[in-house]
Amino acid sequence: MGNFDNLPPDIILDILSRLQTESVSECKLVCKSWRNQVRHPSFSRMQLTHLSDDPAGNLTFLLLKPYRYTEHQQIHYFEYDHEYETHRIRKINIKPPFDENSGGYGIIGSVNGLICLNACNDHTLFDYQPAYICNPVTKEYVIVPKLNREMGGGDVNLRQNFHDVYSGFGYLRSSNEYKVVRLDRRPNFEGVEVYTLGNGNGWRNVAGEYGIDLSVFTFVNDYGVFANETLHWITLDGKIVAFNLADENFCELPPLPCLSLADNVDLNFEIGILGGILWCSILDECTRKTDIWLLRKNGNQNMEEQDDYRSLTWCQEFGLVGMKPLALAKSGAVLCYSPTDLYSYDMNSSCFKKLVNFPRCICQATIPLRNTLIPHMNTLISLKTLGEEETKTME
């Protein structure tokens, strides 16, 4: 360690920032100089850059156990080592301060180690529940301020339209900004509002033209799917609407080629992220087969790259039965999951390999739900360093 400490401080900082988060936490206990390096203001962002660019890292996800009147919700951390084909599952101790009368909570999204939660409330309480953002590693959390609105008592129209409230959580790498987005399409409240962590301006109403008429869409997913500084929602008829966090405008993505042929077919749609690329699954209720389409760059078969939507096209990649795509392994295989198991799918040979049988307490309570396995990575990103003055520490 003596020779290591003789290195220039910037070299030591670079070396330590390349470690996994769990190892960094141990390094803080080694000596005072290492602890000071880890506390350097730029350390967490340097480490995040290395973690994001490291293809050899383990695949990690959050599993949300749903709300039951007889028990509390639980979030589990699921880690899969694709090199040694091993895994581990452990509970994360998070207790959001939501109203006990609410219907539990959902995960709006996980970005760079920060988890954003929202209460899944009874419709008469929906507007009174703020978002809760935390980092389970640093134990920091912040409660996003309430929107300054009045619900109007027992207004029937509001109760009937509470499902028209949608949320999203994303990150702008160029400006190091984290944003919570709220799209409200109820009567009297229609609009798009954005909360930027740390800027001190609270909720901002995004005024002006959004680029498209949002009133004609009925979205399937309550929480926007985040990729490439953009949040995505899919409609009942398979159209995908994107909200760019940089210019805070909406656009409609290129339509799936198969939609023109599906007028008389009962289809269910879902979207997600695979290797940094947006995917859309189309379930045929008659055959129970799910076709997976990827939004690729024209003429480019690299799943790690994505560009402006004008240069992208939908490509049908493979089909699944009773499973959903989850992540892209280092080998190029696609991880998929069913209500009980985790599989690896080789697109070249079209072969499946069973990897993990989920524990009974997890698969029965969690996996069948829509917002279940959510990509997540442990980081040291600090809410306080981002400028959130009301940052607190979990007990």
Coordinates of C-alpha atoms in Angstrom, one line a residue:
M1 CA 0.0 0.0 0.0
G2 CA 3.0 2.3 0.6
N3 CA 3.9 2.3 -3.1
F4 CA 0.3 2.8 -4.1
D5 CA 0.1 5.9 -1.9
N6 CA 3.2 7.4 -3.7
L7 CA 1.2 7.6 -6.9
P8 CA -0.2 11.1 -7.9
P9 CA -3.6 11.8 -6.3
D10 CA -5.4 11.9 -9.7
I11 CA -4.1 8.4 -10.6
I12 CA -5.2 7.0 -7.3
L13 CA -8.6 8.6 -7.8
D14 CA -8.9 7.0 -11.2
I15 CA -7.9 3.6 -10.0
L16 CA -10.3 3.6 -7.0
S17 CA -13.2 4.8 -9.2
R18 CA -12.8 1.7 -11.4
L19 CA -13.8 -0.6 -8.5
Q20 CA -17.3 -2.0 -8.0
T21 CA -19.4 -0.1 -5.5
E22 CA -19.2 -2.8 -2.8
S23 CA -15.4 -2.7 -3.0
V24 CA -15.3 1.1 -2.8
S25 CA -17.2 0.9 0.5
E26 CA -14.5 -1.4 1.9
C27 CA -11.8 0.9 0.6
K28 CA -13.1 3.7 2.8
L29 CA -12.2 1.6 5.8
V30 CA -8.5 1.0 4.8
C31 CA -7.0 4.3 5.6
K32 CA -7.8 8.0 5.9
S33 CA -6.2 9.0 2.5
W34 CA -8.4 6.4 0.7
R35 CA -11.5 7.6 2.5
N36 CA -10.7 11.2 1.4
Q37 CA -10.3 10.0 -2.2
V38 CA -13.7 8.3 -2.2
R39 CA -15.2 11.5 -0.7
H40 CA -13.8 13.6 -3.6
P41 CA -16.7 15.6 -5.2
S42 CA -16.0 14.0 -8.6
F43 CA -15.5 10.4 -7.5
S44 CA -19.1 9.2 -7.8
R45 CA -19.5 10.5 -11.3
M46 CA -16.1 9.1 -12.4
Q47 CA -17.1 5.7 -11.0
L48 CA -20.5 5.9 -12.7
T49 CA -18.7 6.5 -16.1
H50 CA -16.6 3.4 -15.5
L51 CA -19.5 1.3 -14.4
S52 CA -21.6 2.3 -17.4
D53 CA -18.8 1.5 -19.9
D54 CA -17.9 -1.8 -18.3
P55 CA -19.5 -4.7 -20.3
A56 CA -18.0 -7.3 -18.0
G57 CA -20.1 -6.3 -15.0
N58 CA -22.8 -8.5 -13.5
L59 CA -26.4 -8.0 -14.5
T60 CA -28.4 -6.5 -11.6
F61 CA -32.1 -5.8 -11.2
L62 CA -34.7 -4.8 -8.7
L63 CA -37.7 -7.1 -7.9
L64 CA -40.7 -5.4 -6.3
K65 CA -42.9 -7.5 -4.1
P66 CA -46.4 -6.1 -4.5
Y67 CA -48.6 -4.6 -1.9
R68 CA -50.9 -6.8 0.2
Y69 CA -53.3 -5.7 2.9
T70 CA -51.8 -8.3 5.2
E71 CA -48.1 -7.5 4.7
H72 CA -45.7 -4.8 3.6
Q73 CA -44.1 -4.4 0.2
Q74 CA -40.5 -5.4 -0.3
I75 CA -37.8 -4.6 -2.8
H76 CA -35.3 -7.3 -3.6
Y77 CA -31.9 -6.9 -5.3
F78 CA -31.2 -9.6 -7.9
E79 CA -27.7 -10.0 -9.3
Y80 CA -26.7 -12.5 -12.0
D81 CA -23.0 -13.3 -12.9
H82 CA -23.2 -14.4 -16.5
E83 CA -19.6 -15.5 -16.5
Y84 CA -20.0 -18.1 -13.7
E85 CA -23.8 -18.5 -14.1
T86 CA -24.4 -17.7 -10.4
H87 CA -26.8 -15.4 -8.8
R88 CA -27.9 -13.9 -5.5
I89 CA -31.0 -12.3 -4.1
R90 CA -31.3 -10.1 -1.1
K91 CA -33.8 -7.6 0.4
I92 CA -33.3 -3.9 0.2
N93 CA -34.4 -2.1 3.4
I94 CA -36.5 0.8 2.0
K95 CA -39.5 2.3 3.8
P96 CA -41.0 5.1 1.8
P97 CA -43.1 7.6 3.9
F98 CA -46.3 7.1 1.9
D99 CA -49.7 7.2 3.4
E100 CA -50.7 3.9 5.1
N101 CA -54.1 4.1 3.3
S102 CA -52.4 4.1 -0.1
G103 CA -52.3 1.0 -2.2
G104 CA -48.6 0.5 -1.9
Y105 CA -46.0 1.9 -4.2
G106 CA -44.4 1.4 -7.6
I107 CA -41.0 1.9 -9.0
I108 CA -41.1 4.8 -11.5
G109 CA -37.5 3.9 -12.5
S110 CA -33.9 3.2 -11.5
V111 CA -31.2 5.5 -13.0
N112 CA -27.5 5.4 -12.0
G113 CA -28.3 3.8 -8.7
L114 CA -31.1 6.3 -7.7
I115 CA -34.5 4.7 -7.3
C116 CA -37.6 6.7 -7.8
L117 CA -40.8 5.5 -6.2
N118 CA -44.4 6.7 -6.4
A119 CA -47.4 5.8 -4.3
C120 CA -50.0 3.6 -6.1
N121 CA -52.8 5.4 -4.3
D122 CA -56.5 5.3 -4.1
H123 CA -57.6 7.8 -6.8
T124 CA -58.9 10.3 -4.3
L125 CA -55.5 10.6 -2.8
F126 CA -53.3 10.3 -5.9
D127 CA -52.3 14.0 -6.2
Y128 CA -51.2 14.2 -2.5
Q129 CA -48.5 11.6 -2.7
P130 CA -45.0 12.9 -3.8
A131 CA -42.3 10.9 -5.3
Y132 CA -39.6 9.4 -3.1
I133 CA -36.0 9.2 -4.5
C134 CA -33.3 7.3 -2.7
N135 CA -29.9 5.6 -3.1
P136 CA -30.0 2.4 -1.0
V137 CA -26.1 2.3 -0.9
T138 CA -25.5 5.8 0.5
K139 CA -28.8 5.6 2.5
E140 CA -29.7 9.1 1.2
Y141 CA -33.3 9.9 0.2
V142 CA -35.4 12.9 -0.7
I143 CA -39.1 13.5 -0.9
V144 CA -40.1 15.4 -4.0
P145 CA -42.3 18.4 -3.1
K146 CA -46.1 18.0 -3.7
L147 CA -47.6 19.6 -6.7
N148 CA -49.5 22.8 -5.7
R149 CA -53.0 21.5 -6.7
E150 CA -56.4 21.2 -5.2
M151 CA -58.3 17.9 -5.9
G152 CA -61.7 19.5 -5.8
G153 CA -63.2 17.2 -3.1
G154 CA -65.1 14.3 -4.5
D155 CA -65.2 15.4 -8.1
V156 CA -66.5 12.4 -10.1
N157 CA -64.6 13.3 -13.2
L158 CA -61.3 13.3 -11.3
R159 CA -62.0 9.9 -9.8
Q160 CA -62.8 8.4 -13.2
N161 CA -59.6 9.7 -14.8
F162 CA -56.9 9.1 -12.3
H163 CA -55.4 6.5 -14.6
D164 CA -54.5 9.4 -16.9
V165 CA -51.6 10.4 -14.6
Y166 CA -48.2 9.0 -15.9
S167 CA -44.7 9.4 -14.5
G168 CA -41.1 9.0 -15.6
F169 CA -37.6 9.3 -14.2
G170 CA -34.5 9.9 -16.3
Y171 CA -31.0 11.5 -16.6
L172 CA -29.2 14.0 -18.9
R173 CA -25.6 13.0 -19.0
S174 CA -24.4 16.2 -20.7
S175 CA -25.7 18.4 -17.9
N176 CA -25.7 15.8 -15.1
E177 CA -29.4 16.4 -14.4
Y178 CA -31.9 14.0 -13.1
K179 CA -35.6 14.7 -13.9
V180 CA -38.9 13.4 -12.7
V181 CA -41.7 13.9 -15.3
R182 CA -45.4 13.9 -14.6
L183 CA -47.9 13.8 -17.4
D184 CA -51.4 14.6 -16.2
R185 CA -54.3 14.2 -18.6
R186 CA -57.2 14.6 -16.3
P187 CA -59.8 17.4 -16.8
N188 CA -58.6 20.7 -15.2
F189 CA -55.1 19.4 -14.7
E190 CA -53.9 18.5 -18.2
G191 CA -50.3 19.3 -18.7
V192 CA -46.7 18.1 -18.4
E193 CA -44.5 19.0 -15.4
V194 CA -40.9 18.4 -14.7
Y195 CA -38.9 18.4 -11.5
T196 CA -35.1 18.6 -11.8
L197 CA -33.1 17.4 -8.8
G198 CA -31.0 20.0 -7.1
N199 CA -32.0 23.1 -9.1
G200 CA -34.2 24.5 -6.4
N201 CA -37.0 25.5 -8.8
G202 CA -39.5 22.8 -7.8
W203 CA -42.0 21.6 -10.4
R204 CA -42.0 23.4 -13.7
N205 CA -45.0 23.3 -16.1
V206 CA -43.7 22.6 -19.6
A207 CA -45.7 25.2 -21.5
G208 CA -46.2 25.6 -25.2
E209 CA -46.5 23.0 -27.9
Y210 CA -45.5 19.4 -27.1
G211 CA -45.0 18.4 -30.7
I212 CA -48.0 16.1 -30.8
D213 CA -51.6 16.0 -29.5
L214 CA -51.3 14.0 -26.3
S215 CA -55.1 13.9 -25.8
V216 CA -55.6 11.2 -28.5
F217 CA -53.4 8.6 -26.8
T218 CA -54.2 6.0 -24.2
F219 CA -51.0 4.7 -22.7
V220 CA -50.4 1.1 -21.5
N221 CA -47.4 1.8 -19.2
D222 CA -47.9 4.1 -16.2
Y223 CA -44.1 4.7 -15.9
G224 CA -42.1 5.8 -18.9
V225 CA -39.3 3.5 -20.1
F226 CA -36.0 5.4 -20.0
A227 CA -33.3 5.2 -22.7
N228 CA -30.9 7.6 -24.4
E229 CA -32.1 10.7 -22.4
T230 CA -35.7 9.9 -23.4
L231 CA -38.8 8.5 -21.8
H232 CA -41.1 6.3 -23.8
W233 CA -44.8 5.3 -23.5
I234 CA -46.7 2.8 -25.7
T235 CA -50.4 3.1 -26.5
L236 CA -53.2 0.5 -26.6
D237 CA -52.9 0.4 -30.4
G238 CA -49.1 0.0 -30.5
K239 CA -48.0 3.6 -31.1
I240 CA -44.9 4.8 -29.1
V241 CA -44.6 8.3 -27.8
A242 CA -41.3 9.7 -26.6
F243 CA -40.5 12.6 -24.3
N244 CA -36.9 14.0 -24.8
L245 CA -35.5 15.2 -21.5
A246 CA -33.2 17.7 -23.2
D247 CA -35.6 19.8 -25.2
E248 CA -38.7 18.6 -23.1
N249 CA -40.7 17.9 -26.2
F250 CA -42.7 14.9 -27.4
C251 CA -42.5 13.0 -30.7
E252 CA -44.0 9.8 -32.1
L253 CA -41.6 7.0 -33.0
P254 CA -41.7 5.2 -36.4
P255 CA -44.6 2.7 -36.4
L256 CA -44.1 -1.0 -36.2
P257 CA -44.4 -2.5 -39.8
C258 CA -46.7 -5.2 -38.5
L259 CA -49.4 -2.8 -37.2
S260 CA -50.9 -2.2 -40.6
L261 CA -51.7 -6.0 -40.8
A262 CA -53.1 -6.3 -37.4
D263 CA -56.4 -4.5 -37.6
N264 CA -58.5 -7.5 -36.8
V265 CA -56.1 -9.2 -34.4
D266 CA -56.2 -9.0 -30.6
L267 CA -52.8 -7.8 -29.6
N268 CA -51.1 -6.6 -26.4
F269 CA -48.1 -4.4 -26.5
E270 CA -45.2 -3.7 -24.1
I271 CA -41.9 -1.9 -24.3
G272 CA -38.5 -2.2 -22.6
I273 CA -34.7 -1.8 -23.0
L274 CA -32.3 -4.5 -24.2
G275 CA -28.6 -3.7 -24.6
G276 CA -29.4 0.1 -24.6
I277 CA -32.0 -0.4 -27.4
L278 CA -35.8 0.0 -27.2
W279 CA -37.7 -3.2 -27.7
C280 CA -41.4 -3.7 -28.3
S281 CA -43.2 -7.0 -27.6
I282 CA -46.4 -7.9 -29.4
L283 CA -48.5 -10.7 -27.8
D284 CA -51.0 -12.4 -30.0
E285 CA -53.8 -13.4 -27.6
C286 CA -55.0 -16.1 -30.0
T287 CA -51.6 -18.0 -30.4
R288 CA -50.1 -16.7 -27.1
K289 CA -46.9 -16.1 -29.0
T290 CA -44.9 -12.9 -28.4
D291 CA -42.8 -11.3 -31.2
I292 CA -39.9 -9.1 -30.1
W293 CA -39.0 -6.1 -32.3
L294 CA -35.9 -3.9 -31.8
L295 CA -35.5 -0.3 -32.9
R296 CA -32.1 -0.5 -34.6
K297 CA -30.0 2.0 -36.5
N298 CA -30.5 1.4 -40.2
G299 CA -27.9 -1.1 -41.5
N300 CA -26.3 -1.5 -38.1
Q301 CA -26.6 -4.8 -36.2
N302 CA -24.7 -3.5 -33.1
M303 CA -27.2 -3.7 -30.1
E304 CA -25.1 -1.3 -28.1
E305 CA -25.7 1.8 -30.3
Q306 CA -28.8 3.9 -31.0
D307 CA -29.1 7.2 -32.8
D308 CA -31.7 9.8 -33.8
Y309 CA -35.1 8.2 -34.4
R310 CA -35.1 9.4 -38.0
S311 CA -32.3 7.0 -38.7
L312 CA -33.8 4.0 -36.9
T313 CA -36.0 1.2 -38.1
W314 CA -37.9 -1.7 -36.4
C315 CA -36.5 -5.2 -36.9
Q316 CA -38.2 -8.4 -35.8
E317 CA -35.6 -10.4 -33.9
F318 CA -37.2 -13.4 -32.2
G319 CA -40.3 -14.9 -30.7
L320 CA -41.1 -16.0 -27.1
V321 CA -43.8 -18.0 -25.5
G322 CA -44.6 -17.2 -21.8
M323 CA -41.5 -15.1 -21.4
K324 CA -40.2 -11.5 -21.6
P325 CA -36.8 -10.2 -22.6
L326 CA -34.7 -8.8 -19.7
A327 CA -31.1 -8.0 -20.6
L328 CA -28.3 -8.6 -23.0
A329 CA -25.4 -10.7 -21.6
K330 CA -21.8 -10.2 -22.4
S331 CA -21.9 -13.3 -24.7
G332 CA -24.6 -11.7 -26.8
A333 CA -27.3 -14.0 -25.5
V334 CA -30.6 -12.5 -24.4
L335 CA -31.7 -13.1 -20.8
C336 CA -35.5 -13.8 -20.6
Y337 CA -37.8 -14.5 -17.7
S338 CA -41.0 -16.3 -17.0
P339 CA -43.1 -16.2 -13.9
T340 CA -40.8 -18.8 -12.3
D341 CA -37.5 -18.9 -14.1
L342 CA -34.6 -17.0 -15.8
Y343 CA -33.5 -18.2 -19.2
S344 CA -30.7 -17.5 -21.7
Y345 CA -31.7 -17.3 -25.3
D346 CA -29.1 -17.7 -28.1
M347 CA -30.4 -15.8 -31.2
N348 CA -28.0 -17.7 -33.5
S349 CA -29.1 -21.2 -32.6
S350 CA -32.6 -20.2 -31.3
C351 CA -32.0 -22.3 -28.2
F352 CA -33.0 -21.6 -24.6
K353 CA -31.1 -22.5 -21.5
K354 CA -32.6 -22.4 -18.0
L355 CA -30.4 -20.4 -15.6
V356 CA -32.3 -19.7 -12.4
N357 CA -35.4 -20.9 -10.7
F358 CA -36.7 -18.0 -8.7
P359 CA -37.4 -18.7 -5.0
R360 CA -41.1 -19.5 -4.3
C361 CA -41.6 -16.3 -2.2
I362 CA -40.3 -14.2 -5.0
C363 CA -41.9 -15.7 -8.1
Q364 CA -45.4 -16.1 -6.7
A365 CA -45.5 -12.5 -5.4
T366 CA -43.5 -10.6 -7.9
I367 CA -42.6 -11.9 -11.3
P368 CA -46.0 -12.1 -12.9
L369 CA -46.6 -8.4 -12.6
R370 CA -45.8 -5.9 -15.3
N371 CA -43.3 -3.6 -13.5
T372 CA -41.2 -6.4 -12.0
L373 CA -37.6 -6.9 -13.0
I374 CA -36.1 -3.4 -13.3
P375 CA -32.4 -2.9 -14.4
H376 CA -30.4 -1.3 -11.5
M377 CA -26.8 -0.8 -10.5
N378 CA -25.3 0.1 -7.2
T379 CA -23.5 3.5 -7.2
L380 CA -22.4 6.2 -4.8
I381 CA -24.3 9.0 -6.5
S382 CA -25.2 11.5 -3.7
L383 CA -28.5 13.4 -3.7
K384 CA -26.9 16.0 -1.4
T385 CA -24.0 16.6 -3.9
L386 CA -26.6 17.0 -6.7
G387 CA -28.0 20.0 -4.7
E388 CA -31.0 18.5 -2.9
E389 CA -31.0 20.6 0.3
E390 CA -33.8 18.4 1.9
T391 CA -31.7 15.2 1.6
K392 CA -32.1 12.9 4.6
T393 CA -30.5 9.7 5.7
M394 CA -32.4 6.4 6.3
E395 CA -32.5 5.2 9.8

